[in-house]
Each structure stands twice: as C-alpha cells, then as structure tokens.
Short mmCIF file of C-alpha atoms and ligand atoms in Angstrom, two decimals:
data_model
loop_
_atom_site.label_atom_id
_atom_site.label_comp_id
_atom_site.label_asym_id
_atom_site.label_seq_id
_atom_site.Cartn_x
_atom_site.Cartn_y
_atom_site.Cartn_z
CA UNK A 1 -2.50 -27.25 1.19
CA UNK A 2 -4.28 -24.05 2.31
CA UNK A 3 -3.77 -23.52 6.24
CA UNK A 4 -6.74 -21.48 7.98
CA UNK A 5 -7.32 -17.92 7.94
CA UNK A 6 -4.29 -15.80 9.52
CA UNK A 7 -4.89 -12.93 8.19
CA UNK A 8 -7.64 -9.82 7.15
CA UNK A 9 -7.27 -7.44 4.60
CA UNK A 10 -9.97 -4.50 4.31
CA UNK A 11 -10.78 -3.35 1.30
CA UNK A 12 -13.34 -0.24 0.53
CA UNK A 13 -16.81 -1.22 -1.45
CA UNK A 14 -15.76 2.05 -4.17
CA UNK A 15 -12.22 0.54 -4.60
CA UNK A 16 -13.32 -3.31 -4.66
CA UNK A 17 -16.16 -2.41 -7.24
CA UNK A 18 -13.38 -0.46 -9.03
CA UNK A 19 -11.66 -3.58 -9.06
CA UNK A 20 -14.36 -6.01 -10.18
CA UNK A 21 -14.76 -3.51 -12.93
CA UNK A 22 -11.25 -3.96 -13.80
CA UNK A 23 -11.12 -8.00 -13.78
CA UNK A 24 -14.52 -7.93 -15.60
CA UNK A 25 -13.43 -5.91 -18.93
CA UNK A 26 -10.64 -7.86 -19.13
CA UNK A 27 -12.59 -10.71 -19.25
CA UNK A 28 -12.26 -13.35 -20.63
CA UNK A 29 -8.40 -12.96 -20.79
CA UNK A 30 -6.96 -12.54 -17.40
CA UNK A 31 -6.71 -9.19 -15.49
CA UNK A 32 -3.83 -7.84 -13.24
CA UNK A 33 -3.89 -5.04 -11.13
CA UNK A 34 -2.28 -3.90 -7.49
CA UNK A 35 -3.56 -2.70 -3.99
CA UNK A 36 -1.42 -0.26 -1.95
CA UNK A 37 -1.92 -1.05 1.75
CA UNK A 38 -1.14 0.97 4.92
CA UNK A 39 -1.64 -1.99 7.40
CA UNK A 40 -4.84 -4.11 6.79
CA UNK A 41 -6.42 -1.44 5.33
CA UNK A 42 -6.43 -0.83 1.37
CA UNK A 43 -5.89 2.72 0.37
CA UNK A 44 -5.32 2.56 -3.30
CA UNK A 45 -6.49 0.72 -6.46
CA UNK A 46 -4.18 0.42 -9.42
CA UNK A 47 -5.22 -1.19 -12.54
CA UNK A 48 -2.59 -1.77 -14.96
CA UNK A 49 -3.10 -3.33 -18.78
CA UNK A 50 -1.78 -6.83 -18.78
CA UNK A 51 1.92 -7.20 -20.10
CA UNK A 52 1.56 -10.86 -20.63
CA UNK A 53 2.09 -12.46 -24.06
CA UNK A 54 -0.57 -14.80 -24.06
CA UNK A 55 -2.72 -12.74 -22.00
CA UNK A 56 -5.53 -15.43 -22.18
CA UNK A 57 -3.28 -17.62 -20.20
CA UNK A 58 -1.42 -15.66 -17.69
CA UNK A 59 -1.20 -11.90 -16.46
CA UNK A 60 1.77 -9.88 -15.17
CA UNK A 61 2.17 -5.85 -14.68
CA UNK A 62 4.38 -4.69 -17.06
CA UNK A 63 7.87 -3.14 -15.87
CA UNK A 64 6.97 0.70 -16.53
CA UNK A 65 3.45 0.20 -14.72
CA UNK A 66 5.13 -2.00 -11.63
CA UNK A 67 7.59 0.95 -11.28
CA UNK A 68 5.48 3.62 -11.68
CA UNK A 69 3.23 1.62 -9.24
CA UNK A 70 6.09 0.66 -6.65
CA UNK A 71 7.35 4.62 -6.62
CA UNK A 72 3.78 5.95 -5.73
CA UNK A 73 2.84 3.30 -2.90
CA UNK A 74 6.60 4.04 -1.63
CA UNK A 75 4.67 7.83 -0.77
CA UNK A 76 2.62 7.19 1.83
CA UNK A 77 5.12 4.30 2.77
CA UNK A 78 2.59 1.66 2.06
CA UNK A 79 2.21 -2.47 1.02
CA UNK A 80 1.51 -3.86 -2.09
CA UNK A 81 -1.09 -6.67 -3.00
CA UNK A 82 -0.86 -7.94 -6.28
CA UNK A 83 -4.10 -9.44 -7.98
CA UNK A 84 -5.39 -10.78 -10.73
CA UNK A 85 -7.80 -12.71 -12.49
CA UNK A 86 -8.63 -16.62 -12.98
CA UNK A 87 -11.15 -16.47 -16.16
CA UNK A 88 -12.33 -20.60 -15.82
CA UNK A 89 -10.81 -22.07 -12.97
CA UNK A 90 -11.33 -21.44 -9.48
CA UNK A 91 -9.62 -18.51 -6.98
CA UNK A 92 -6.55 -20.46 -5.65
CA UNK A 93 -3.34 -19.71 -6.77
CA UNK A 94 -2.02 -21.70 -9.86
CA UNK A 95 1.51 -23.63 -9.43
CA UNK A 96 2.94 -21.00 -11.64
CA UNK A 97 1.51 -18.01 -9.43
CA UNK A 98 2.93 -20.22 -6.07
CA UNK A 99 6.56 -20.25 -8.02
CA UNK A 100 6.24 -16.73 -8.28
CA UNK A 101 4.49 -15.42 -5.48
CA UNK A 102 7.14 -17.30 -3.01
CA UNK A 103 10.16 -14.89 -4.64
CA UNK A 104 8.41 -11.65 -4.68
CA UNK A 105 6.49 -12.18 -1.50
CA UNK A 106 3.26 -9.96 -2.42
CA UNK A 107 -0.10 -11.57 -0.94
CA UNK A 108 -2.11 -12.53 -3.95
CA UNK A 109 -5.50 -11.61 -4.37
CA UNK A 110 -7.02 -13.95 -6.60
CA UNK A 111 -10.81 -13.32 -9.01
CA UNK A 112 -12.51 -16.03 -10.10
CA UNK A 113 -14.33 -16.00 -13.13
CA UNK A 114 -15.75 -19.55 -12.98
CA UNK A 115 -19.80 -19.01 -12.11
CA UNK A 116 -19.83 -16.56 -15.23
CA UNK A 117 -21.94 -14.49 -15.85
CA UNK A 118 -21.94 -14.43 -12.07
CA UNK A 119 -19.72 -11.47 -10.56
CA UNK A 120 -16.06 -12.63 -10.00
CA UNK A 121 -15.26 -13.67 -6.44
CA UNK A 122 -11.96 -13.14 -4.70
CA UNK A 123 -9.95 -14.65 -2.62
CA UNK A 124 -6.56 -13.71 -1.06
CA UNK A 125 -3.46 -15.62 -0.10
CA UNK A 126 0.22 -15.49 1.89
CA UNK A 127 2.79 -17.62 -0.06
CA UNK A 128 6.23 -17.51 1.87
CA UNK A 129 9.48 -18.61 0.28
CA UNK A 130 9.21 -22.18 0.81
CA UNK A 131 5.84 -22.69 -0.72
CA UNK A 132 3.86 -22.27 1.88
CA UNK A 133 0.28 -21.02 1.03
CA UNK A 134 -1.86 -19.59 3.47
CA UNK A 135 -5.50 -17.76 3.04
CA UNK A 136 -6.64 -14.41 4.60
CA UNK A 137 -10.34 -12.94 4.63
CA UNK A 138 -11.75 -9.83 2.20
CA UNK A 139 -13.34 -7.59 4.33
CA UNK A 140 -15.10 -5.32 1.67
CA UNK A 141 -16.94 -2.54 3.91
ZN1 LIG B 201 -3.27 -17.21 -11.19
#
C-alpha cells in the first residue's frame, strides 16, 4: 500500500522536459535514466540507453553508464534518483522494481505511458528495505 506524501522533490521545467524527451523516444520500450540531487532540489539530468535485454519489458542503466553516473554525482556530493518508464501500465512501481528498489535504496521516479499519445506523467516513490512504499510530490517549477 502507498502511505501519504512524505516527501518533495523539485525538479527544473528545462531538466523535466529533458526528461519527458528522454522517456518519450524510448517509447514504446521502456526508458531509464537518473537525477542527481543536492537536497530536494534536482541539479542534473542523466539519460542513459537502456541495458535491459528485453528492453520492451524492463529497463536498467547499464554498469559503465551507472558508474560513470555514480562518479560524477559523487562531485558536487549529491543524491541519486533513478527513473524510468512504464509504456502501458500505470506510474506505481512494479513488484519487480519494489524487489529492487528496497536493496539499492534510490527513490524511484516512475513515467507513465498509459493515456498515450498523452504526455507521460510521473510519479515518485521511497521503498525502504522491508518493502515499504511510500509516495513523494514532483514539484516541476
Ligand atoms: Zn517499473
């Protein structure tokens, strides 16, 4: 179950439109990208290929772009958001991103895809280690 908002994360309109951009040409496989954070607010967009092998099913950053990734938000000491896409269902996270999510403990951003052609919507989420899955507010300003 999905507890009420906790938390806000702040995301630039030039960086989420970057973003929508990204989830959009991937479409209709699913997208991956990351988000380097300094506190709430989101200071960088990164938006790798996706690594996965059915990529129409699943998306993960490959281990070359999560390092190279992981090195450069480690510069300005930031956070990192993982997100990715949802091409038909809706923006919650899938039992397979909860299972993940709860050992790597990134908050997820989640796109939907589902009102196609509509622009994707997001949504993000806090999954801790036992499962528990929590939503946050998108401030795009
Ligand atoms: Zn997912």
């Amino acid at each position: 179950m999905v507890a009420e908002t906790s938390f806000v994360v702040r995301i630039p309109t030039a960086l989420y439109e970057e973003m929508v951009a990204h989830v959009s040409a991937g479409y209709p496989n699913e997208t991956c990208g990351a988000l380097g954070c300094k506190g709430d607010l989101v200071v960088k967009h990164y938006p790798p290929a996706n690594a996965a092998e059915h990529p129409d099913d699943y998306s993960e950053i490959g281990g070359k772009d999560r390092l190279r990734i992981l090195y450069d938000i480690d510069e300005y000491d930031g956070e990192m958001i993982y997100y990715h896409s949802h091409p038909i269902t809706e923006a919650r996270p899938s039992a397979r991103d909860i299972s993940v999510a709860r050992v790597n403990g990134y908050l997820y951003l989640i796109f939907s895809h589902q009102y196609y052609p509509e622009p994707p919507y997001a949504r993000i989420f806090r999954i801790t280690s036992d499962g528990t899955v929590t939503e946050g507010k998108v401030i795009v300003s």
